[in-house]
XYZ file of C-alpha atoms in Angstrom:
308
model
C 95.731 80.864 154.191
C 92.419 79.211 153.747
C 90.959 76.533 155.189
C 90.989 72.425 152.896
C 87.465 71.276 151.679
C 87.394 67.996 151.237
C 85.475 65.843 148.801
C 85.038 63.794 145.065
C 82.956 63.332 142.946
C 84.031 59.272 143.001
C 81.934 59.196 146.426
C 79.225 60.031 144.929
C 78.631 57.219 142.690
C 77.513 54.758 146.010
C 74.681 53.819 145.672
C 72.897 51.386 148.334
C 69.937 51.478 146.233
C 66.022 53.305 145.977
C 64.383 54.952 148.419
C 68.541 54.633 151.289
C 68.155 57.155 153.625
C 72.749 57.048 153.023
C 71.220 58.688 149.299
C 73.963 60.032 147.033
C 72.570 64.195 146.435
C 73.623 64.526 150.486
C 77.091 65.160 148.786
C 75.334 68.230 147.213
C 72.945 69.634 149.031
C 75.727 69.990 151.123
C 78.261 71.642 148.374
C 74.870 73.783 147.369
C 74.869 75.140 150.302
C 77.878 76.155 150.925
C 78.544 76.945 147.722
C 74.718 79.210 148.046
C 76.259 80.909 151.246
C 79.815 81.828 150.077
C 81.549 79.859 151.911
C 83.386 77.573 149.669
C 84.776 80.872 148.759
C 86.685 81.251 151.776
C 87.897 77.233 151.210
C 90.769 75.187 149.468
C 89.080 72.464 147.029
C 91.262 68.973 147.557
C 90.501 65.817 145.886
C 90.231 62.665 148.342
C 92.429 60.633 147.156
C 92.590 56.615 147.585
C 93.437 55.160 151.058
C 96.267 52.744 151.205
C 96.370 49.585 152.188
C 98.851 50.005 154.730
C 96.347 52.810 155.906
C 93.448 51.617 156.933
C 95.613 49.211 158.926
C 96.481 50.938 161.292
C 93.149 51.014 162.097
C 91.248 47.969 160.368
C 92.462 44.450 160.984
C 94.289 43.547 157.204
C 91.691 40.370 156.677
C 88.849 42.614 156.789
C 90.153 45.061 154.392
C 90.969 42.511 152.916
C 87.270 40.456 152.943
C 85.394 43.965 152.289
C 87.699 44.207 148.389
C 87.312 40.899 147.344
C 83.806 41.382 148.790
C 82.640 43.983 146.039
C 80.667 43.280 143.983
C 80.862 44.256 139.730
C 77.168 45.053 138.889
C 74.225 44.732 141.746
C 73.833 45.727 145.260
C 75.414 43.248 147.779
C 74.458 43.275 151.824
C 76.804 43.334 155.002
C 73.129 44.052 156.222
C 69.897 44.714 156.063
C 70.871 48.678 156.115
C 74.186 48.336 154.580
C 75.070 47.553 150.889
C 77.417 47.604 148.585
C 77.656 48.100 144.727
C 80.254 48.167 142.572
C 81.248 51.307 142.779
C 80.982 51.784 146.490
C 84.395 50.366 147.774
C 86.139 53.189 145.003
C 83.805 55.361 146.939
C 84.859 54.137 150.657
C 88.069 54.150 149.860
C 88.140 58.037 148.740
C 86.448 58.854 152.167
C 89.029 57.378 154.125
C 91.868 59.036 151.905
C 90.583 62.870 152.346
C 90.378 61.577 155.894
C 94.253 60.840 155.311
C 94.604 64.219 153.171
C 92.613 66.565 155.752
C 95.124 65.134 158.339
C 98.562 66.504 156.099
C 97.163 69.772 154.935
C 96.335 70.696 158.804
C 99.663 68.820 160.576
C 101.756 70.675 157.893
C 100.487 74.115 157.904
C 98.562 74.140 154.795
C 95.524 74.720 155.542
C 94.345 75.438 159.850
C 90.898 73.404 159.808
C 89.542 71.306 156.731
C 86.136 70.081 156.112
C 85.634 65.639 154.587
C 82.537 66.228 152.786
C 82.574 62.607 151.612
C 80.115 59.525 151.994
C 79.713 56.191 152.974
C 80.031 57.700 156.603
C 82.311 55.764 158.971
C 82.091 56.172 163.373
C 80.091 52.644 162.890
C 82.814 50.510 161.505
C 84.299 48.351 163.745
C 87.582 47.512 163.440
C 86.976 44.544 161.437
C 83.297 44.743 160.720
C 81.096 47.051 158.688
C 78.129 47.910 160.014
C 75.645 51.425 159.754
C 75.646 52.212 156.822
C 79.716 52.280 157.323
C 82.337 50.737 155.326
C 85.519 51.519 156.525
C 86.315 54.146 160.187
C 87.354 57.214 157.963
C 87.853 59.331 160.755
C 90.244 56.831 162.921
C 91.941 56.477 159.309
C 93.234 60.129 160.113
C 94.197 59.475 163.414
C 95.879 56.848 163.601
C 98.102 58.945 160.837
C 98.051 61.654 162.713
C 99.478 59.216 165.341
C 101.562 56.386 163.727
C 102.728 58.927 160.806
C 102.929 61.804 162.211
C 103.727 61.671 165.812
C 101.103 62.369 167.541
C 101.041 62.456 170.829
C 97.357 62.883 171.928
C 94.482 63.345 169.641
C 91.294 63.422 170.294
C 87.921 62.404 168.480
C 84.556 64.989 169.474
C 80.715 62.622 167.995
C 77.651 64.505 167.982
C 75.898 62.089 165.642
C 72.372 60.718 166.775
C 74.336 57.581 167.078
C 76.272 56.029 169.522
C 80.478 55.661 166.809
C 80.606 52.153 168.459
C 83.214 51.094 165.733
C 85.193 54.754 166.750
C 84.602 53.416 170.524
C 85.458 49.658 169.281
C 89.071 50.479 167.428
C 90.040 53.361 170.518
C 88.800 51.501 173.606
C 92.810 50.768 174.179
C 94.565 53.273 172.633
C 96.230 55.726 175.676
C 96.934 58.790 173.361
C 93.228 59.265 172.409
C 90.022 61.207 173.783
C 86.337 60.416 172.588
C 83.879 62.373 174.145
C 79.803 61.980 172.000
C 77.112 62.867 172.468
C 73.841 60.593 171.528
C 70.127 59.232 171.657
C 69.600 56.202 174.469
C 67.413 53.702 173.529
C 69.196 54.163 169.351
C 70.708 51.363 166.736
C 73.428 50.784 167.232
C 72.261 50.697 171.217
C 75.933 50.809 172.785
C 77.633 53.399 174.615
C 75.863 54.673 177.954
C 78.100 52.249 179.856
C 81.528 51.961 177.831
C 82.575 55.503 180.054
C 86.464 55.556 181.175
C 88.893 58.694 181.884
C 89.463 57.729 177.238
C 85.758 57.677 176.882
C 83.110 60.390 178.226
C 79.804 59.011 176.311
C 76.702 60.701 177.393
C 73.460 60.091 175.386
C 70.534 61.705 177.063
C 66.810 60.707 176.899
C 64.834 61.372 173.430
C 63.008 64.710 172.913
C 66.321 66.379 174.938
C 66.222 69.335 172.792
C 69.615 72.035 172.644
C 69.490 72.818 176.448
C 70.142 69.168 177.753
C 73.096 68.804 175.342
C 74.611 71.494 175.608
C 74.816 71.295 179.067
C 76.316 67.886 178.458
C 79.081 69.618 175.655
C 79.186 71.625 179.281
C 79.646 69.700 182.382
C 80.993 66.408 180.086
C 83.491 67.508 177.307
C 85.283 71.256 177.756
C 86.216 69.449 180.885
C 87.453 66.782 179.766
C 89.287 67.782 176.443
C 91.035 69.950 179.173
C 92.703 68.174 181.908
C 93.183 65.740 178.396
C 94.883 68.836 175.885
C 94.955 67.566 172.181
C 97.085 68.321 169.702
C 94.838 68.007 167.537
C 90.286 67.421 167.133
C 88.948 65.019 164.746
C 85.564 65.373 164.509
C 82.315 63.149 163.638
C 80.265 65.027 162.134
C 76.898 63.741 162.422
C 73.593 66.133 161.793
C 71.240 63.474 162.425
C 70.101 64.740 165.945
C 68.227 66.930 164.107
C 64.389 68.253 164.632
C 63.176 67.678 160.819
C 65.299 64.348 161.561
C 63.110 60.710 161.049
C 66.386 58.810 162.508
C 66.672 59.895 166.074
C 64.194 62.460 167.721
C 67.108 64.933 169.861
C 65.258 68.092 168.331
C 68.441 70.059 168.170
C 68.914 72.982 165.153
C 70.916 74.861 163.912
C 71.556 77.526 166.139
C 73.251 73.672 168.400
C 75.366 72.834 166.156
C 77.025 75.890 165.942
C 77.274 76.936 169.458
C 79.390 73.322 169.897
C 81.975 73.771 166.826
C 81.864 77.343 168.384
C 83.259 75.199 171.989
C 85.559 72.473 170.082
C 86.967 75.940 167.725
C 87.334 77.380 171.460
C 89.684 74.236 172.541
C 91.326 73.562 169.780
C 93.341 76.961 169.653
C 93.607 76.800 173.327
C 94.902 73.732 173.352
C 96.672 72.952 169.286
C 96.434 75.908 166.927
C 93.055 75.954 166.184
C 94.102 72.822 164.190
C 90.424 70.830 163.387
C 89.343 68.358 160.325
C 86.306 67.491 160.494
C 84.443 64.275 158.736
C 80.760 63.960 157.721
C 79.148 60.775 158.987
C 75.356 60.985 159.743
C 72.276 63.375 158.217
C 68.964 61.722 156.157
C 67.146 65.279 155.568
C 68.795 66.965 152.569
C 67.740 70.564 153.387
C 68.206 69.929 157.581
C 71.867 68.500 156.475
C 72.822 71.466 153.823
C 72.392 73.949 156.301
C 73.207 71.830 158.844
C 76.712 71.709 157.927
C 77.127 74.662 157.218
C 75.992 76.258 160.024
C 79.049 74.331 161.624
C 81.273 75.005 158.782
C 80.876 78.596 159.021
C 82.612 77.810 162.299
C 84.919 75.612 161.476
C 86.360 78.354 159.801
C 86.357 81.458 161.408
C 83.691 82.626 159.254
C 81.524 83.235 161.197
């Protein structure tokens, strides 16, 4: 049984302007690397559907969904904040990105794919219940997780976020949801300047100092994430897969490399095999140095699909 590879051409049509780091080329860089490395031979391709209003409403307020839909320009660009910009194709891309997480959930829970990787944009983990920010419009992984909980009836779902920036939107959505465990590692002092004081039995957020490197990253996973995951015993694991902690990416300064992303994915897969039959859904978040992004995503996917 092949793992699922979910993407859509619409996701590359979203454009926030010349020179913006969250560019369409990110998806092509990952796709080409997966193709050249032969990993796509071990994955079943799927087109991401459009998320429905009902699916979005599980993670966002309907007033926000309506507001964002009304904001979509028919030409030019419209700024949501200084870094987050809508173009005529943004809404369609955002609906596809959220829809990818829903489809991935359906495929994995139906036993049609053991794992899934969603190569989609715009990213999602900064989008809160009622606001777009940080390059994000809908919280893709949160839409998928609430679909697993509310439509499929799962009782315990875990979110792993290793983007260099704290997933404040995911924390906002899941903070009071006892069915969700969120584990994240991020660099201290970076946008959105949150997370370090946001800890509870269901929120394991670890801020690392700049230039911490792979050893500190691995120690945090081992000491904090893994015990919490074992105690929670998730029925399904989601990953907000951000690769902007790579040492070649100037969006952060953690100093990670491809082997660190492969290592953490192995730990995730070991946990998934122990608790939930190996079921994992991974959604692309950050990563802006194209070569490092492609290499890191390939290292992650290789382990995710069991080709390592």
